[in-house]
Structures are given as C-alpha cells and as structure tokens.
Amino acid sequence: MPTDGFARSPVTRRRFLGAGVAATCVALPRWSQAQGRAADAPEGVRVLRAKPGTAPLRGADHSPTPVWGYDGTVPGPVLRVKRGQELHVRLINELPEETTLHWHGVRLPNAMDGVPHLTQAPVAAGGSFDYRFKVPDAGTFWYHPHQYASEQLDRGLSGMLIVEEPEPVAADRDVVLVLDDWRLKPDGANDEASFRSFHDAAHAGRIGTHFTVNGAPAIQITAKQNERLRLRVVNAANARVMPLRFERVRVTVMAIDGQPAEPFEPREGRVTLGPGNRVDLFVDCTLEPGASAPIMLQDARAEVSLGRVVCEAGAPVRTAPLSDPKPLPPNPLPARIDFRNAHRLDVPLDGGAMSQMMADAMRAGREIPGHGIDPRARLWTMAGQASSGHHGPPLFSVKRGRTVMPAFANKTAWPHGMHLHGHHFRLLDNLDDGWKPFWLDTVLMGPRETARIAFVADNPGKWMIHCHMLEHHDTGMGAWFEVT
Ligand code: C2O
Ligand code: CU
C-alpha cells in the first residue's frame, strides 16, 4: 500500500493540521499496551486510532465540539489504495468502550467485515485489531464502527476509503464530501442525552439540525473555468435522507455506492443519498470567472446551503468544458445474474411510530436502556423478527453462487435504507424483467414502498443485512444471512 497516498487529498491534509491543533486536553485512559503495538507497526501498515478529540463543527469562530474520531479527527483521514492492492489497517481502540471497524461497501473476506459477534469479537478498550484484505473494486467507500454504531457514528467516527482505478480517470481532481448532521447543544457539545431516545428510534432516527461537510459548517470548492471535478460524496448521517441539488454547474452521476454506473445527468441537478449511500459526480465548472454556484440540501422545511463551487478569476483550464464522460472502468462484479434458480424471499419491514407494535410498546412503558439493542427495545421488525442482526437463525442460507432475490416491503410510515454486507446488488424494475443501470449496497425506500433486488451470493461467510438508519437497526431492523 502506498503510504504517501494518504496525504494526497487536500481535504486530508487540512484535517491533519486541524487535528494537530485541536486534539489536546482530553484525559485519556492508559493505552500503553496499544501504543506499544502501534509503535511496532511494520512498514505499510496504516495505524488508525479511534480516540476522543475535538472538531470545529460550528466553524473557527466557535468553540470546538468534543468528538470521537479516527486519529481524533472528524471525519477520519481519507484512506487511499489502488484496486487490487492490499489494505492493512491496524485499529487501535483508544475509546473508553468496545468498537470495531466496518468497511462499508467493500466486497472483502468475511473475517475482515468488522461485525461484532458475527465476524469478530469486539475490540476492547485499549485493544487493537488488524484489518488486512485486498480491495476488489475501485470506487468510493467508507469506514465506520459496527459496535454501538448509532452512538459511535454520531460522536464522529467515520471516514472515507478511496480505491483508485487502475488507469487514470478523465477528471482533473478529486474532492471529498463527507456529509453529516449533528444534534448540538447551545454550547456546541453533542447532545448526548438524546443518543438513546426512544422517540427518535421509533420515528426517523436521530436527525441532527447542524450540517457539516468534512467536519466544518460549509465547503468552498474553488475551481478553474471548465475544470472537471470528481466529487466523492458520502452521507455519513445516522438517519437523515439527503436530497442534494446542484445549480449552474454541469453534473454527471458516474458511480453509485462505489460501483460505476451508466453516466447520466440527474434531473434538475438533484441527487438523493440515504444514510450510507455514496455517489461519484463529475462536476464541470461551467461558470463565469468570479461566479459561484451553491450546493443545496433540502431540509424538512427549507433548502440550506452546504457550500458552493467558486470559479476562479484566472485563465480557464481549457477552452471549453470536457465532452460527455465515458463510463468509469468496470469492476469485477458478477457478469450475469441467473433469475431462474434464484432464492426468492419476502422481507416485510414493520413497526415504528404509528404501528401496532409501537402502540404495544408504549403501553408497556418501554424505553431503550443502555447501549444498542435490548430485548425490551423492539420497535421494528424484518421478516417478523426484531433483532440487531447476529442473534438467532439466519434470515436465509444459500450455497455460494446462488442468486438471491429479496423483496423488501416497507409497511411503515418511515423511510428505510437496507444495507447488505459483502455484496452489491441490482435494483429490479417492477416486473423483474430488468434492472436499473447501476449497483447498490444500500437501497433507500420511502414509506410504504417496496424494493426488489437481486444479487449473486458469491462471497462466503456470515453477512449482516440491516437498516442503515442506525437507531432502527438498534431497535430491531437487522438480520444476517449465510453463504456457504
Ligand atoms: Cu455502513 Cu452494516 O454498515
Ligand atoms: Cu430503518
């Protein structure tokens, strides 16, 4: 793995500087054992420390927010590796509780998937774990904890993993956008009291009111006229669906959830990301020098600005914008999906506020005690079961190579984003006679919507399947499946 690669992105560099200044004055427990091991890390091993720090979520004019972050920063450092190469990350847990590292969207060996109790034991406070695997697909991925995930992500633990294509891509440069929302108190601290809110879990999840791009209130992307940027966007929020809108620049969707798509220009510049979704966009700076174009996010009532693209006053980078982009080079995904011998199953999603289940729970006066799922905190079900995922029998078990076609039927009044580990899938058209021209690892569904998907179960092991609205996952909307 190229060790110089981690500093290549301007975003990364800024974050490193920020962290150096900010991550002080936090009393840490004793980590001597973990630090000793990190110091011994062989060459080519990227040490990643999950630890407390602070982040200027409200901008430089306000006091920073205490966070948990990878290397103490929010977001964590951008990790870069080339397709086919090995990524070797040593996670050092400097948090006061257990954690794990999950590589969202990466089709990796099961033992490296970072799911506590299913693929590994949780990494204890002061402990460490080596994640080591070859990355099969080029694209935009991200990493985050899978232990106590709703709380740990909302404290700031997540980062982007960029897997570079083997050949150069026709964009002038990469810009990373890690989007998040926060629920902050007036003094800027995270509103920790609401981490285990029964109300949030039963509704949309823990929606924040303060938006950040790369851990800051807004982003300003300076571009030369006719420059082509590759925006790598991830929705790192626990629960918020993010409808984005780009104005006055030419936007082309190039990849979704890390996998190349048939390029298309989204209608009215609108792109919607559910929690966990990524999108790679080519953005052509078609503005006049000195002009700028906002990047908007639709909030419940109004549109808010996440920042803007600013066209530099100097000479254009070329005399005219680039022409329509060719698709990104393909990844080694299954060439065909055999519907005839598929394992088909219905996966109704039920529960939440305005459901019978919720009414029963309210009558019993239940609340969500402690961390994560608890037998008393069952608000949601998948295929009739309320689970955080690893308890009980698998949702299904198939032989390697079999096609699986789940039909998720959202019976609830809330959106959900179903995420499959270890595999990418196709979103089917209504009659199962075709699929959308892209792959997904997380499918967003509106209230009462059904999503039918198909994938080849070609990765052996025990894999999670769960709602990426993390409070829903905590309170029942999770399961696992087995590929033997
Ligand atoms: Cu992004 Cu199971 O997670
Ligand atoms: Cu959900």
Coordinates of C-alpha atoms and ligand atoms in Angstrom, one line a residue:
M1 CA 0.0 0.0 0.0
P2 CA 1.4 3.4 -0.9
T3 CA 2.0 5.2 2.4
D4 CA 2.3 8.6 0.7
G5 CA -1.2 8.1 -0.7
F6 CA -3.0 9.2 2.5
A7 CA -1.9 12.8 2.2
R8 CA -2.8 13.3 -1.4
S9 CA -6.2 14.8 -0.9
P10 CA -6.3 18.4 0.1
V11 CA -9.1 17.6 2.4
T12 CA -7.0 15.1 4.3
R13 CA -4.1 17.5 4.7
R14 CA -6.4 20.1 6.2
R15 CA -7.9 17.6 8.6
F16 CA -4.5 16.5 9.8
L17 CA -3.4 20.1 10.5
G18 CA -6.7 20.8 12.3
A19 CA -6.3 17.7 14.4
G20 CA -2.8 18.7 15.5
V21 CA -4.1 21.9 16.9
A22 CA -7.4 20.8 18.3
A23 CA -6.9 17.3 19.7
T24 CA -5.5 18.2 23.1
C25 CA -6.7 18.5 26.7
V26 CA -8.7 15.2 26.6
A27 CA -7.9 13.0 29.6
L28 CA -7.1 9.5 28.1
P29 CA -7.1 6.2 29.9
R30 CA -3.9 4.1 29.9
W31 CA -3.2 2.8 26.4
S32 CA 0.4 1.7 26.9
Q33 CA -0.2 -1.7 25.6
A34 CA -2.0 -0.5 22.4
Q35 CA 0.6 2.2 21.8
G36 CA 3.4 -0.2 22.2
R37 CA 1.8 -2.3 19.5
A38 CA 1.3 0.7 17.2
A39 CA 4.9 1.7 17.5
D40 CA 5.8 -1.8 16.3
A41 CA 3.6 -1.5 13.3
P42 CA 5.5 -2.8 10.3
E43 CA 6.0 -0.7 7.2
G44 CA 2.9 -0.4 5.0
V45 CA 0.5 -0.8 8.0
R46 CA -1.7 2.2 8.4
V47 CA -2.4 2.7 12.1
L48 CA -5.8 4.2 12.8
R49 CA -6.6 5.3 16.4
A50 CA -10.2 5.6 17.4
K51 CA -10.0 8.2 20.1
P52 CA -11.5 11.3 21.6
G53 CA -10.7 14.7 20.1
T54 CA -12.4 17.9 19.2
A55 CA -13.7 19.2 15.9
P56 CA -14.6 22.8 14.8
L57 CA -18.1 21.7 13.7
R58 CA -19.5 25.2 14.1
G59 CA -16.6 26.9 12.3
A60 CA -13.4 28.6 13.6
D61 CA -15.4 31.3 15.3
H62 CA -17.0 29.0 17.8
S63 CA -15.6 26.6 20.4
P64 CA -14.9 23.2 19.0
T65 CA -17.1 20.2 19.8
P66 CA -15.7 17.2 21.8
V67 CA -15.9 14.2 19.4
W68 CA -14.7 10.7 18.9
G69 CA -12.8 10.3 15.7
Y70 CA -10.3 8.2 13.8
D71 CA -6.9 9.7 14.7
G72 CA -9.1 12.1 16.7
T73 CA -10.4 13.9 13.6
V74 CA -13.9 14.3 12.0
P75 CA -14.2 12.9 9.5
G76 CA -11.3 10.4 9.9
P77 CA -8.4 10.5 7.5
V78 CA -9.1 9.7 3.8
L79 CA -7.6 6.3 3.2
R80 CA -6.4 5.6 -0.4
V81 CA -5.4 2.4 -2.0
K82 CA -5.3 1.1 -5.6
R83 CA -7.7 -1.5 -6.8
G84 CA -6.3 -5.0 -6.2
Q85 CA -3.9 -3.9 -3.6
E86 CA -3.9 -4.9 0.0
L87 CA -5.2 -2.5 2.6
H88 CA -3.7 -3.2 6.0
V89 CA -5.1 -1.1 8.8
R90 CA -4.3 -1.5 12.5
L91 CA -7.2 -0.2 14.5
I92 CA -6.1 0.9 18.0
N93 CA -9.0 1.4 20.3
E94 CA -8.4 4.4 22.5
L95 CA -12.1 4.8 23.3
P96 CA -13.5 4.1 26.7
E97 CA -15.6 1.2 25.2
E98 CA -15.6 -1.6 22.7
T99 CA -15.5 -0.8 19.0
T100 CA -15.0 -2.5 15.5
L101 CA -14.2 -1.2 12.1
H102 CA -16.6 -2.0 9.2
W103 CA -15.6 -1.3 5.6
H104 CA -18.9 -0.3 4.1
G105 CA -19.4 -1.5 0.6
V106 CA -16.1 -3.3 0.2
R107 CA -16.6 -6.9 -1.0
L108 CA -14.0 -8.3 1.3
P109 CA -13.3 -11.6 3.1
N110 CA -15.9 -12.2 5.8
A111 CA -13.4 -12.2 8.7
M112 CA -12.5 -8.5 7.9
D113 CA -16.1 -7.2 7.8
G114 CA -15.9 -5.8 11.4
V115 CA -19.3 -7.0 12.6
P116 CA -19.1 -7.7 16.4
H117 CA -20.2 -11.2 17.4
L118 CA -20.8 -12.3 13.8
T119 CA -17.3 -11.9 12.2
Q120 CA -15.1 -11.0 15.1
A121 CA -15.1 -10.3 18.8
P122 CA -15.5 -6.6 19.7
V123 CA -12.2 -4.8 20.1
A124 CA -11.9 -3.9 23.8
A125 CA -10.9 -0.5 25.1
G126 CA -7.2 -0.4 24.9
G127 CA -7.1 -3.3 22.4
S128 CA -6.3 -3.4 18.7
F129 CA -7.2 -5.4 15.6
D130 CA -5.5 -5.8 12.2
Y131 CA -7.8 -5.4 9.2
R132 CA -6.0 -6.8 6.2
F133 CA -7.6 -7.5 2.8
K134 CA -7.3 -6.9 -0.9
V135 CA -9.8 -4.4 -2.3
P136 CA -11.5 -5.9 -5.4
D137 CA -13.4 -2.8 -6.6
A138 CA -12.3 0.8 -7.4
G139 CA -14.6 3.4 -6.1
T140 CA -15.8 5.5 -3.1
F141 CA -16.3 3.5 0.1
W142 CA -16.3 4.5 3.8
Y143 CA -15.4 3.0 7.1
H144 CA -17.2 3.2 10.5
P145 CA -17.7 1.3 13.7
H146 CA -20.2 -1.6 13.8
Q147 CA -20.2 -1.9 17.6
Y148 CA -22.6 0.6 19.3
A149 CA -22.7 2.1 15.8
S150 CA -25.6 4.6 16.3
E151 CA -23.8 6.3 19.1
Q152 CA -20.2 5.9 17.9
L153 CA -21.0 7.3 14.4
D154 CA -22.9 10.2 15.9
R155 CA -19.9 11.0 18.0
G156 CA -17.9 11.4 14.8
L157 CA -16.4 8.0 14.0
S158 CA -16.3 7.6 10.2
G159 CA -14.0 8.2 7.3
M160 CA -13.7 7.7 3.5
L161 CA -11.9 4.9 1.8
I162 CA -11.0 5.7 -1.8
V163 CA -10.0 2.9 -4.1
E164 CA -8.3 4.2 -7.2
E165 CA -8.9 2.9 -10.7
P166 CA -6.0 1.0 -12.3
E167 CA -6.0 3.6 -15.1
P168 CA -6.3 7.4 -14.8
V169 CA -9.8 8.8 -14.9
A170 CA -10.7 11.8 -17.0
A171 CA -11.3 14.2 -14.2
D172 CA -8.9 17.0 -13.1
R173 CA -9.1 16.2 -9.4
D174 CA -10.9 14.6 -6.5
V175 CA -12.9 16.5 -4.0
V176 CA -14.2 14.5 -0.9
L177 CA -17.5 15.5 0.7
V178 CA -18.4 13.7 3.9
L179 CA -21.9 14.9 4.8
D180 CA -23.2 14.7 8.3
D181 CA -25.8 16.2 10.6
W182 CA -25.4 16.8 14.3
R183 CA -27.6 17.4 17.3
L184 CA -25.7 20.0 19.3
K185 CA -26.4 21.8 22.5
P186 CA -26.2 25.6 22.6
D187 CA -22.6 25.4 23.8
G188 CA -21.7 23.3 20.8
A189 CA -21.4 20.0 22.7
N190 CA -23.0 16.9 21.2
D191 CA -26.5 16.4 22.8
E192 CA -25.5 13.1 24.4
A193 CA -28.8 12.8 26.3
S194 CA -30.6 12.0 23.1
F195 CA -28.3 9.1 22.0
R196 CA -30.8 6.6 23.2
S197 CA -34.0 8.4 22.6
F198 CA -37.0 6.1 22.3
H199 CA -38.8 8.8 20.3
D200 CA -36.0 9.1 17.7
A201 CA -35.7 5.3 17.4
A202 CA -39.4 4.9 16.8
H203 CA -39.5 7.7 14.2
A204 CA -37.0 8.7 11.5
G205 CA -33.9 8.1 13.8
R206 CA -31.6 10.7 15.4
I207 CA -31.8 13.5 12.9
G208 CA -29.4 16.4 13.5
T209 CA -30.0 20.1 12.9
H210 CA -26.5 21.3 12.3
F211 CA -24.9 20.3 9.0
T212 CA -21.3 19.7 8.3
V213 CA -19.2 19.0 5.2
N214 CA -15.9 17.3 6.1
G215 CA -16.5 18.3 9.7
A216 CA -17.0 22.1 9.0
P217 CA -20.2 24.1 8.5
A218 CA -19.7 24.5 4.8
I219 CA -17.3 23.9 1.9
Q220 CA -16.0 26.2 -0.6
I221 CA -14.7 24.4 -3.7
T222 CA -12.5 26.6 -5.9
A223 CA -12.3 25.5 -9.5
K224 CA -10.9 26.9 -12.7
Q225 CA -13.3 27.6 -15.5
N226 CA -14.0 24.4 -17.5
E227 CA -12.3 22.3 -14.9
R228 CA -13.8 18.8 -14.2
L229 CA -14.0 17.8 -10.6
R230 CA -14.8 14.4 -9.3
L231 CA -16.9 14.8 -6.2
R232 CA -17.0 11.8 -3.9
V233 CA -19.9 12.3 -1.7
V234 CA -21.0 10.1 1.3
N235 CA -24.0 10.5 3.5
A236 CA -22.5 9.7 6.9
A237 CA -25.5 10.7 8.9
N238 CA -27.3 8.2 11.2
A239 CA -30.7 8.8 9.8
R240 CA -31.1 11.8 7.6
V241 CA -32.0 11.3 3.9
M242 CA -30.1 14.0 2.0
P243 CA -31.7 15.4 -1.1
L244 CA -29.0 17.5 -2.8
R245 CA -29.3 20.0 -5.5
F246 CA -26.6 21.4 -7.7
E247 CA -27.1 24.7 -9.6
R248 CA -25.5 26.2 -12.6
V249 CA -22.7 23.6 -12.9
R250 CA -23.0 20.5 -15.1
V251 CA -23.3 17.4 -13.0
T252 CA -22.9 13.8 -14.2
V253 CA -23.5 10.8 -12.0
M254 CA -20.6 8.4 -12.6
A255 CA -20.8 5.9 -9.8
I256 CA -23.3 4.9 -7.0
D257 CA -22.4 3.1 -3.8
G258 CA -18.8 2.7 -5.1
Q259 CA -19.7 1.0 -8.4
P260 CA -19.5 2.6 -11.8
A261 CA -22.9 3.5 -13.3
E262 CA -24.0 4.3 -16.8
P263 CA -23.2 8.0 -16.7
F264 CA -26.3 10.3 -16.5
E265 CA -27.2 13.9 -15.8
P266 CA -29.6 14.0 -12.9
R267 CA -32.8 15.8 -13.5
E268 CA -32.6 19.5 -12.2
G269 CA -29.2 18.6 -10.7
R270 CA -30.9 16.6 -7.9
V271 CA -29.2 13.7 -6.2
T272 CA -30.6 12.0 -3.1
L273 CA -28.5 10.0 -0.7
G274 CA -29.8 7.8 2.1
P275 CA -27.6 7.1 5.1
G276 CA -24.6 5.0 3.9
N277 CA -25.0 5.9 0.2
R278 CA -22.2 7.3 -1.9
V279 CA -22.2 9.0 -5.2
D280 CA -19.3 10.0 -7.5
L281 CA -20.2 13.0 -9.6
F282 CA -18.3 14.7 -12.3
V283 CA -18.9 18.4 -11.9
D284 CA -17.9 20.7 -14.8
C285 CA -17.2 24.2 -13.7
T286 CA -19.2 25.9 -16.4
L287 CA -19.4 29.2 -14.5
E288 CA -18.0 32.6 -15.5
P289 CA -14.8 33.5 -13.7
G290 CA -15.7 35.0 -10.3
A291 CA -19.2 33.4 -10.2
S292 CA -20.2 30.7 -7.8
A293 CA -22.9 28.0 -7.6
P294 CA -24.4 26.8 -4.4
I295 CA -24.7 23.2 -3.3
M296 CA -28.1 22.8 -1.6
L297 CA -29.6 20.3 0.8
Q298 CA -33.4 20.0 1.2
D299 CA -34.2 20.1 4.9
A300 CA -37.7 19.4 6.3
R301 CA -39.0 22.9 5.5
A302 CA -36.3 24.8 3.6
E303 CA -33.3 24.4 1.4
V304 CA -30.0 25.0 3.2
S305 CA -26.6 25.6 1.6
L306 CA -23.8 23.2 2.2
G307 CA -21.3 25.4 0.4
R308 CA -20.5 26.3 -3.1
V309 CA -18.4 25.9 -6.2
V310 CA -16.5 29.1 -6.9
C311 CA -15.0 29.8 -10.3
E312 CA -11.5 31.3 -10.1
A313 CA -10.8 34.6 -11.8
G314 CA -7.8 33.3 -13.7
A315 CA -7.4 31.6 -17.1
P316 CA -9.6 28.6 -17.8
V317 CA -8.1 25.2 -17.5
R318 CA -9.2 24.5 -21.1
T319 CA -11.1 26.5 -23.7
A320 CA -14.4 24.5 -23.4
P321 CA -15.8 22.1 -20.9
L322 CA -15.0 18.4 -21.5
S323 CA -17.5 16.4 -23.5
D324 CA -19.8 13.7 -22.1
P325 CA -17.7 11.4 -19.9
K326 CA -17.2 7.7 -20.7
P327 CA -18.2 5.3 -18.0
L328 CA -15.6 4.5 -15.3
P329 CA -13.7 1.3 -15.9
P330 CA -15.8 -1.7 -14.7
N331 CA -15.1 -3.6 -11.5
P332 CA -15.1 -7.4 -11.4
L333 CA -18.8 -7.8 -10.5
P334 CA -20.9 -10.8 -11.5
A335 CA -21.4 -10.7 -15.3
R336 CA -24.8 -12.4 -15.1
I337 CA -27.5 -12.9 -12.5
D338 CA -29.5 -16.1 -13.0
F339 CA -33.1 -15.4 -12.1
R340 CA -34.4 -18.9 -12.8
N341 CA -32.8 -20.7 -9.9
A342 CA -32.9 -17.8 -7.6
H343 CA -33.7 -18.0 -3.9
R344 CA -36.7 -15.6 -3.6
L345 CA -37.9 -14.2 -0.3
D346 CA -40.3 -11.6 1.0
V347 CA -38.8 -9.3 3.7
P348 CA -41.6 -7.2 5.1
L349 CA -40.4 -4.3 7.2
D350 CA -42.7 -3.3 10.0
G351 CA -43.0 -1.3 13.2
G352 CA -42.2 2.2 14.3
A353 CA -44.4 5.0 15.3
M354 CA -48.0 4.8 14.0
S355 CA -47.8 1.0 14.0
Q356 CA -49.4 -1.6 16.2
M357 CA -46.1 -2.7 17.5
M358 CA -45.3 0.8 18.7
A359 CA -48.7 1.2 20.4
D360 CA -48.0 -2.0 22.3
A361 CA -44.5 -0.8 23.3
M362 CA -45.9 2.5 24.5
R363 CA -48.5 0.8 26.6
A364 CA -45.8 -1.2 28.3
G365 CA -43.8 2.0 29.0
R366 CA -40.7 0.7 27.4
E367 CA -37.5 2.6 26.9
I368 CA -34.1 1.9 25.4
P369 CA -31.8 1.2 28.2
G370 CA -28.0 1.3 27.8
H371 CA -26.3 0.6 24.5
G372 CA -28.0 -0.5 21.5
I373 CA -30.4 -3.4 21.1
D374 CA -32.0 -4.7 24.2
P375 CA -34.8 -7.3 24.3
R376 CA -37.0 -4.6 25.8
A377 CA -36.4 -2.2 22.9
R378 CA -38.1 -3.8 20.0
L379 CA -39.6 -1.2 17.8
W380 CA -39.0 -2.6 14.3
T381 CA -39.1 -6.0 12.6
M382 CA -37.6 -7.5 9.5
A383 CA -39.5 -10.6 8.2
G384 CA -41.3 -10.7 11.5
Q385 CA -38.1 -10.8 13.7
A386 CA -36.8 -7.9 15.9
S387 CA -33.0 -8.3 16.1
S388 CA -29.8 -6.4 16.0
G389 CA -28.6 -8.9 13.5
H390 CA -26.5 -11.7 14.9
H391 CA -28.9 -13.3 17.3
G392 CA -31.0 -16.2 16.2
P393 CA -31.0 -18.1 13.0
P394 CA -30.0 -16.6 9.6
L395 CA -32.7 -14.9 7.5
F396 CA -31.6 -17.3 4.8
S397 CA -28.7 -19.6 4.0
V398 CA -27.6 -20.3 0.4
K399 CA -24.8 -22.1 -1.4
R400 CA -22.1 -19.9 -2.9
G401 CA -23.0 -18.7 -6.4
R402 CA -26.8 -18.8 -5.9
T403 CA -28.8 -15.8 -6.9
V404 CA -30.9 -14.2 -4.1
M405 CA -33.9 -12.0 -4.8
P406 CA -35.3 -10.4 -1.7
A407 CA -38.4 -8.2 -1.9
F408 CA -38.3 -5.6 0.8
A409 CA -41.8 -4.3 1.6
N410 CA -41.8 -1.2 3.7
K411 CA -45.0 -1.4 5.6
T412 CA -44.1 1.5 7.9
A413 CA -44.6 5.2 7.8
W414 CA -40.9 5.9 7.7
P415 CA -38.1 5.7 5.1
H416 CA -35.5 2.9 5.5
G417 CA -32.2 2.1 3.8
M418 CA -31.5 -1.6 3.6
H419 CA -27.8 -2.4 3.5
L420 CA -26.3 -5.7 2.5
H421 CA -22.8 -6.6 3.6
G422 CA -20.2 -8.2 1.4
H423 CA -22.2 -7.9 -1.8
H424 CA -23.6 -5.4 -4.3
F425 CA -27.0 -5.8 -5.8
R426 CA -29.2 -4.7 -8.6
L427 CA -32.4 -2.8 -8.1
L428 CA -35.1 -4.5 -10.2
D429 CA -37.7 -3.0 -12.3
N430 CA -41.3 -3.7 -11.3
L431 CA -41.8 -6.8 -13.3
D432 CA -38.4 -8.4 -12.5
D433 CA -37.7 -8.1 -16.2
G434 CA -34.7 -5.9 -15.8
W435 CA -32.7 -3.7 -13.5
K436 CA -31.5 -0.1 -13.1
P437 CA -28.2 0.7 -14.8
F438 CA -26.3 0.8 -11.5
W439 CA -25.3 -1.3 -8.5
L440 CA -26.2 -0.5 -4.9
D441 CA -25.1 -1.7 -1.4
T442 CA -27.8 0.3 0.4
V443 CA -31.3 0.8 -1.1
L444 CA -33.4 3.7 0.2
M445 CA -37.1 3.1 0.4
G446 CA -39.8 5.7 1.1
P447 CA -42.8 4.9 3.4
R448 CA -44.9 2.0 2.1
E449 CA -42.6 1.4 -0.8
T450 CA -41.3 -1.9 -2.0
A451 CA -37.8 -2.6 -3.4
R452 CA -37.0 -5.8 -5.2
I453 CA -33.3 -6.6 -5.5
A454 CA -31.2 -9.4 -7.0
F455 CA -27.6 -10.4 -6.2
V456 CA -25.2 -13.3 -6.6
A457 CA -24.3 -14.6 -3.2
D458 CA -20.7 -15.2 -4.2
N459 CA -18.9 -14.2 -1.0
P460 CA -18.8 -17.0 1.6
G461 CA -19.5 -16.1 5.2
K462 CA -22.0 -14.6 7.6
W463 CA -23.2 -11.2 6.5
M464 CA -25.4 -8.5 8.0
I465 CA -28.4 -7.1 6.3
H466 CA -29.9 -4.1 8.2
C467 CA -31.4 -0.7 8.0
H468 CA -28.7 2.0 7.9
M469 CA -30.9 4.3 9.8
L470 CA -28.8 3.2 12.8
E471 CA -31.4 3.7 15.5
H472 CA -33.8 1.5 13.6
H473 CA -31.0 -1.1 13.4
D474 CA -30.5 -0.8 17.2
T475 CA -34.2 -1.4 17.9
G476 CA -34.8 -4.4 15.7
M477 CA -34.3 -3.8 12.0
G478 CA -31.4 -6.1 11.4
A479 CA -30.7 -9.7 10.4
W480 CA -27.9 -11.8 8.9
F481 CA -27.6 -14.3 6.1
E482 CA -25.1 -17.0 5.3
V483 CA -23.3 -18.0 2.2
T484 CA -21.8 -21.5 2.4
Ligands
C2O1 CU1 -22.4 1.1 6.9 CU2 -23.6 -2.6 8.5 O1 -23.0 -0.7 7.8
CU2 CU -35.0 2.0 9.1

